[in-house]
Short mmCIF file of C-alpha atoms in Angstrom, two decimals:
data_model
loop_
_atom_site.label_atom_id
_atom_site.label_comp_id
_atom_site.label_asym_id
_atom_site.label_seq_id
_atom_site.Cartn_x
_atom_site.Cartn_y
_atom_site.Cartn_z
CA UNK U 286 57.29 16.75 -1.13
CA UNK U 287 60.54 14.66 -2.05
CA UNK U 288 59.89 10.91 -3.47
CA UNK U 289 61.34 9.31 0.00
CA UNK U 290 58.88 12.10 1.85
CA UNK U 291 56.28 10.39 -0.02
CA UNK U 292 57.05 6.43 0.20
CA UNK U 293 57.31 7.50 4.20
CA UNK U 294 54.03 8.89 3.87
CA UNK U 295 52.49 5.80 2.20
CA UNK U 296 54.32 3.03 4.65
CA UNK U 297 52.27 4.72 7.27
CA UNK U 298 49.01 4.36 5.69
CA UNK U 299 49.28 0.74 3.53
CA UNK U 300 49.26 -2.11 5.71
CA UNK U 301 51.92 -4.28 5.51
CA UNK U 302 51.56 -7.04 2.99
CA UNK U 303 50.82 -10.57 4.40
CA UNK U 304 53.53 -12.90 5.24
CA UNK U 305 53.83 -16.84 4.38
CA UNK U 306 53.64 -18.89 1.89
CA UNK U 307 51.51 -18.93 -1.54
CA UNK U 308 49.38 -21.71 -0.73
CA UNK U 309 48.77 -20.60 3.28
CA UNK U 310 48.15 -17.09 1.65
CA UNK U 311 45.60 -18.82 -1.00
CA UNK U 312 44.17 -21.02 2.17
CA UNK U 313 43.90 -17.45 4.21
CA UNK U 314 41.48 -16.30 1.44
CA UNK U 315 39.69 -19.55 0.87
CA UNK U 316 38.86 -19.47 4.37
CA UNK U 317 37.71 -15.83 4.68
CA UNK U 318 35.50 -15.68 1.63
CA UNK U 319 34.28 -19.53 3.08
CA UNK U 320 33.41 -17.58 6.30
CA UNK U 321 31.77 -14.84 4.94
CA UNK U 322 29.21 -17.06 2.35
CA UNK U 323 28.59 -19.16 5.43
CA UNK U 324 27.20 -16.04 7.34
CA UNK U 325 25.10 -14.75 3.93
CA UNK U 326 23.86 -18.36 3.83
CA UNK U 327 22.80 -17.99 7.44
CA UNK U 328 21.46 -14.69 7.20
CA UNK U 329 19.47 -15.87 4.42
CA UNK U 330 18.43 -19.14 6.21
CA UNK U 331 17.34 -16.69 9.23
CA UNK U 332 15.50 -14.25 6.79
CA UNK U 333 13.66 -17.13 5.35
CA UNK U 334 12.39 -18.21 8.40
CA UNK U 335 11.12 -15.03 9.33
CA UNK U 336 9.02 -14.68 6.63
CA UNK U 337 7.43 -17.86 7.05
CA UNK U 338 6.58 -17.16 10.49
CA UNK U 339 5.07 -14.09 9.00
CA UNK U 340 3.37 -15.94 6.13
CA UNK U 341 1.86 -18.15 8.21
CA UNK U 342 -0.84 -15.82 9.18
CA UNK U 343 -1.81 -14.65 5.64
CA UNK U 344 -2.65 -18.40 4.64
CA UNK U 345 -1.14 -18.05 1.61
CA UNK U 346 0.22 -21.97 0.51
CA UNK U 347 2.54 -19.89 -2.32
CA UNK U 348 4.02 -17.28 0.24
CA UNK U 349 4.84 -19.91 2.54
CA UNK U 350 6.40 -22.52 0.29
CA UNK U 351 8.72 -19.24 -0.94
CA UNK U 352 9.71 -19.09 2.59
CA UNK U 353 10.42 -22.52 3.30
CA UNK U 354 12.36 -22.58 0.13
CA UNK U 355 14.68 -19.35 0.96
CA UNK U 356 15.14 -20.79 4.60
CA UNK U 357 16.38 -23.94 2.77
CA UNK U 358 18.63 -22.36 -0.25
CA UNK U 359 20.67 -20.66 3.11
CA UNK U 360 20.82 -24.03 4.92
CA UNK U 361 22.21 -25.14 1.71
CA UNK U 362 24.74 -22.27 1.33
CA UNK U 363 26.06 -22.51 4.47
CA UNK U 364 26.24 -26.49 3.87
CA UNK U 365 27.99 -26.57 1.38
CA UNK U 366 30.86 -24.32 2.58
CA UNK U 367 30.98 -25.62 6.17
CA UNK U 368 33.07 -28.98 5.33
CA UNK U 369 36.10 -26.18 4.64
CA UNK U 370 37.01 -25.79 8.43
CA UNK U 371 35.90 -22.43 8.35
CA UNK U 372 35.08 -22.29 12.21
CA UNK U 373 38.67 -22.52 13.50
CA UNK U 374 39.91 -19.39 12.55
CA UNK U 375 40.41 -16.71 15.79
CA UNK U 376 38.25 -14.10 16.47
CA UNK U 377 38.98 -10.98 14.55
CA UNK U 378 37.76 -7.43 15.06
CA UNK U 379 35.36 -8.21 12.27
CA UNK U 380 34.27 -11.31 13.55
CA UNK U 381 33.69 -9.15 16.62
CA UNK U 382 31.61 -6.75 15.12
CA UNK U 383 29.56 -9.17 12.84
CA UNK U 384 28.27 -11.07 16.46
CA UNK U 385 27.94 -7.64 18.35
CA UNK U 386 25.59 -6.83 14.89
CA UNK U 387 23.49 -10.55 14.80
CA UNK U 388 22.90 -10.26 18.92
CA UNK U 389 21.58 -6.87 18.53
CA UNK U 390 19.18 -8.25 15.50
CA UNK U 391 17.96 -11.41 17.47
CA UNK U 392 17.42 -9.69 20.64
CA UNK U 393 15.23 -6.59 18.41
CA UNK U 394 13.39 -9.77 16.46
CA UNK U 395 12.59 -11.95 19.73
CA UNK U 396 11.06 -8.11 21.27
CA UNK U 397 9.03 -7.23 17.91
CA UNK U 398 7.97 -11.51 18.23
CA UNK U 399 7.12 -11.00 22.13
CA UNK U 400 5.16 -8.05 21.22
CA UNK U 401 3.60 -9.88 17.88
CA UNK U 402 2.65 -12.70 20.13
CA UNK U 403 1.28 -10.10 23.03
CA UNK U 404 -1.16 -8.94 20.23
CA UNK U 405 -2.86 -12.05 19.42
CA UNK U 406 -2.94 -13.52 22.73
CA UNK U 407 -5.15 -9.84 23.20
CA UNK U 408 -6.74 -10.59 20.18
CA UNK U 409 -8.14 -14.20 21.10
CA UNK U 410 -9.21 -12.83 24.29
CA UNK U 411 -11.38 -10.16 23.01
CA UNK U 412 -12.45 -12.72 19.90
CA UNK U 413 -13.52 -15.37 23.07
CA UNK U 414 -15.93 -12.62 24.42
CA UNK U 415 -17.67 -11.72 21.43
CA UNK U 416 -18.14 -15.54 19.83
CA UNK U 417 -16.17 -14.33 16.47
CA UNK U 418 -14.52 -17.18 14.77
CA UNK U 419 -13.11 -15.16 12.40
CA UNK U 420 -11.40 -13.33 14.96
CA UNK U 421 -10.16 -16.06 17.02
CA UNK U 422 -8.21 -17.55 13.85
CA UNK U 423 -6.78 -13.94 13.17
CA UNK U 424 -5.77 -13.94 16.83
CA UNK U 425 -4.12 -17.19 17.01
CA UNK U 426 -2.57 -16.73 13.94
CA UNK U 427 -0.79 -13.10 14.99
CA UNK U 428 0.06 -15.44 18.30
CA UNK U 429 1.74 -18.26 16.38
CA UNK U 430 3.73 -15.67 14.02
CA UNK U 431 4.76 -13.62 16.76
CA UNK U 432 5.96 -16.94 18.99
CA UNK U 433 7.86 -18.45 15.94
CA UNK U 434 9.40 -15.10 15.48
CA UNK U 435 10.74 -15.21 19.31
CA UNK U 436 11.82 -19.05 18.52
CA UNK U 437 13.71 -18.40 15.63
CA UNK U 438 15.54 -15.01 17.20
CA UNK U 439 16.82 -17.12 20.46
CA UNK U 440 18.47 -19.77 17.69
CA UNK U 441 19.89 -17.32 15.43
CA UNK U 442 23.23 -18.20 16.95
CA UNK U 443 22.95 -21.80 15.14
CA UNK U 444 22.07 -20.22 11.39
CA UNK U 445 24.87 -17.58 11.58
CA UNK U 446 27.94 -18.32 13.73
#
């Protein structure tokens, strides 16, 4: 293969480098890595919340201060990049993808909630027939998980945009 065979060969496969100016091409990446921390923040902001609706049913006071503190420390990531104007770039064929892949998520965690919640609503029923305390708290408790676990999944849209 001849040298001008091969720099044929390559134009086809290496994108074309960007266009502009230094500082729009320095704004370009400021704004994608801006966009992309926002959405870890979020996902982390959305994972913390999880797990405290989970932790609320082991009564643990340390598992669900961890949780409230992880559902903050994404609040805060995403805070503290959102003043960049991240949200006014176009919608990409990632962008595209990353929504496709949060919708599918919410709509799998506000089913396994539904079905959490399903559980301990079956749970205190049987627990009101038999008179078992114990078993009524259990039961409410898998109800309240499961139910914050559907709340959280329909507002995912608001922790990762």
């Amino acid at each position: 293969m001849a040298f001008p065979q091969v720099l044929e060969f390559l134009s086809t496969i290496l994108p074309d480098p960007p266009s502009g100016t230094p500082s729009q091409l320095a704004q370009n990446g400021i704004n994608f890595f801006s966009l992309w921390i926002a959405r870890i923040g979020g996902i982390v902001a959305f994972i913390g919340a999880i797990k405290f609706a989970l932790s609320i049913k082991a009564d643990d006071a340390r598992d669900q201060l961890n949780a409230v503190l992880i559902m903050v420390s994404g609040f805060m990531i995403r805070a503290a990049v959102q003043n960049l104007g991240i949200f006014s770039l176009s919608t990409t064929n990632a962008n595209t993808i990353f929504s496709s892949v949060m919708t599918f998520i919410s709509t799998w965690t506000r089913r396994v909630g539904a079905l959490g919640a399903l559980i301990g609503a079956i749970m205190f029923a049987f627990a009101i027939k038999d008179e078992n305390a114990a078993t009524k708290i259990n039961g409410l408790k898998t109800f309240a998980a499961g139910a914050i676990c559907m709340s959280v999944s329909t507002i995912l849209p608001l922790f990762v945009t």
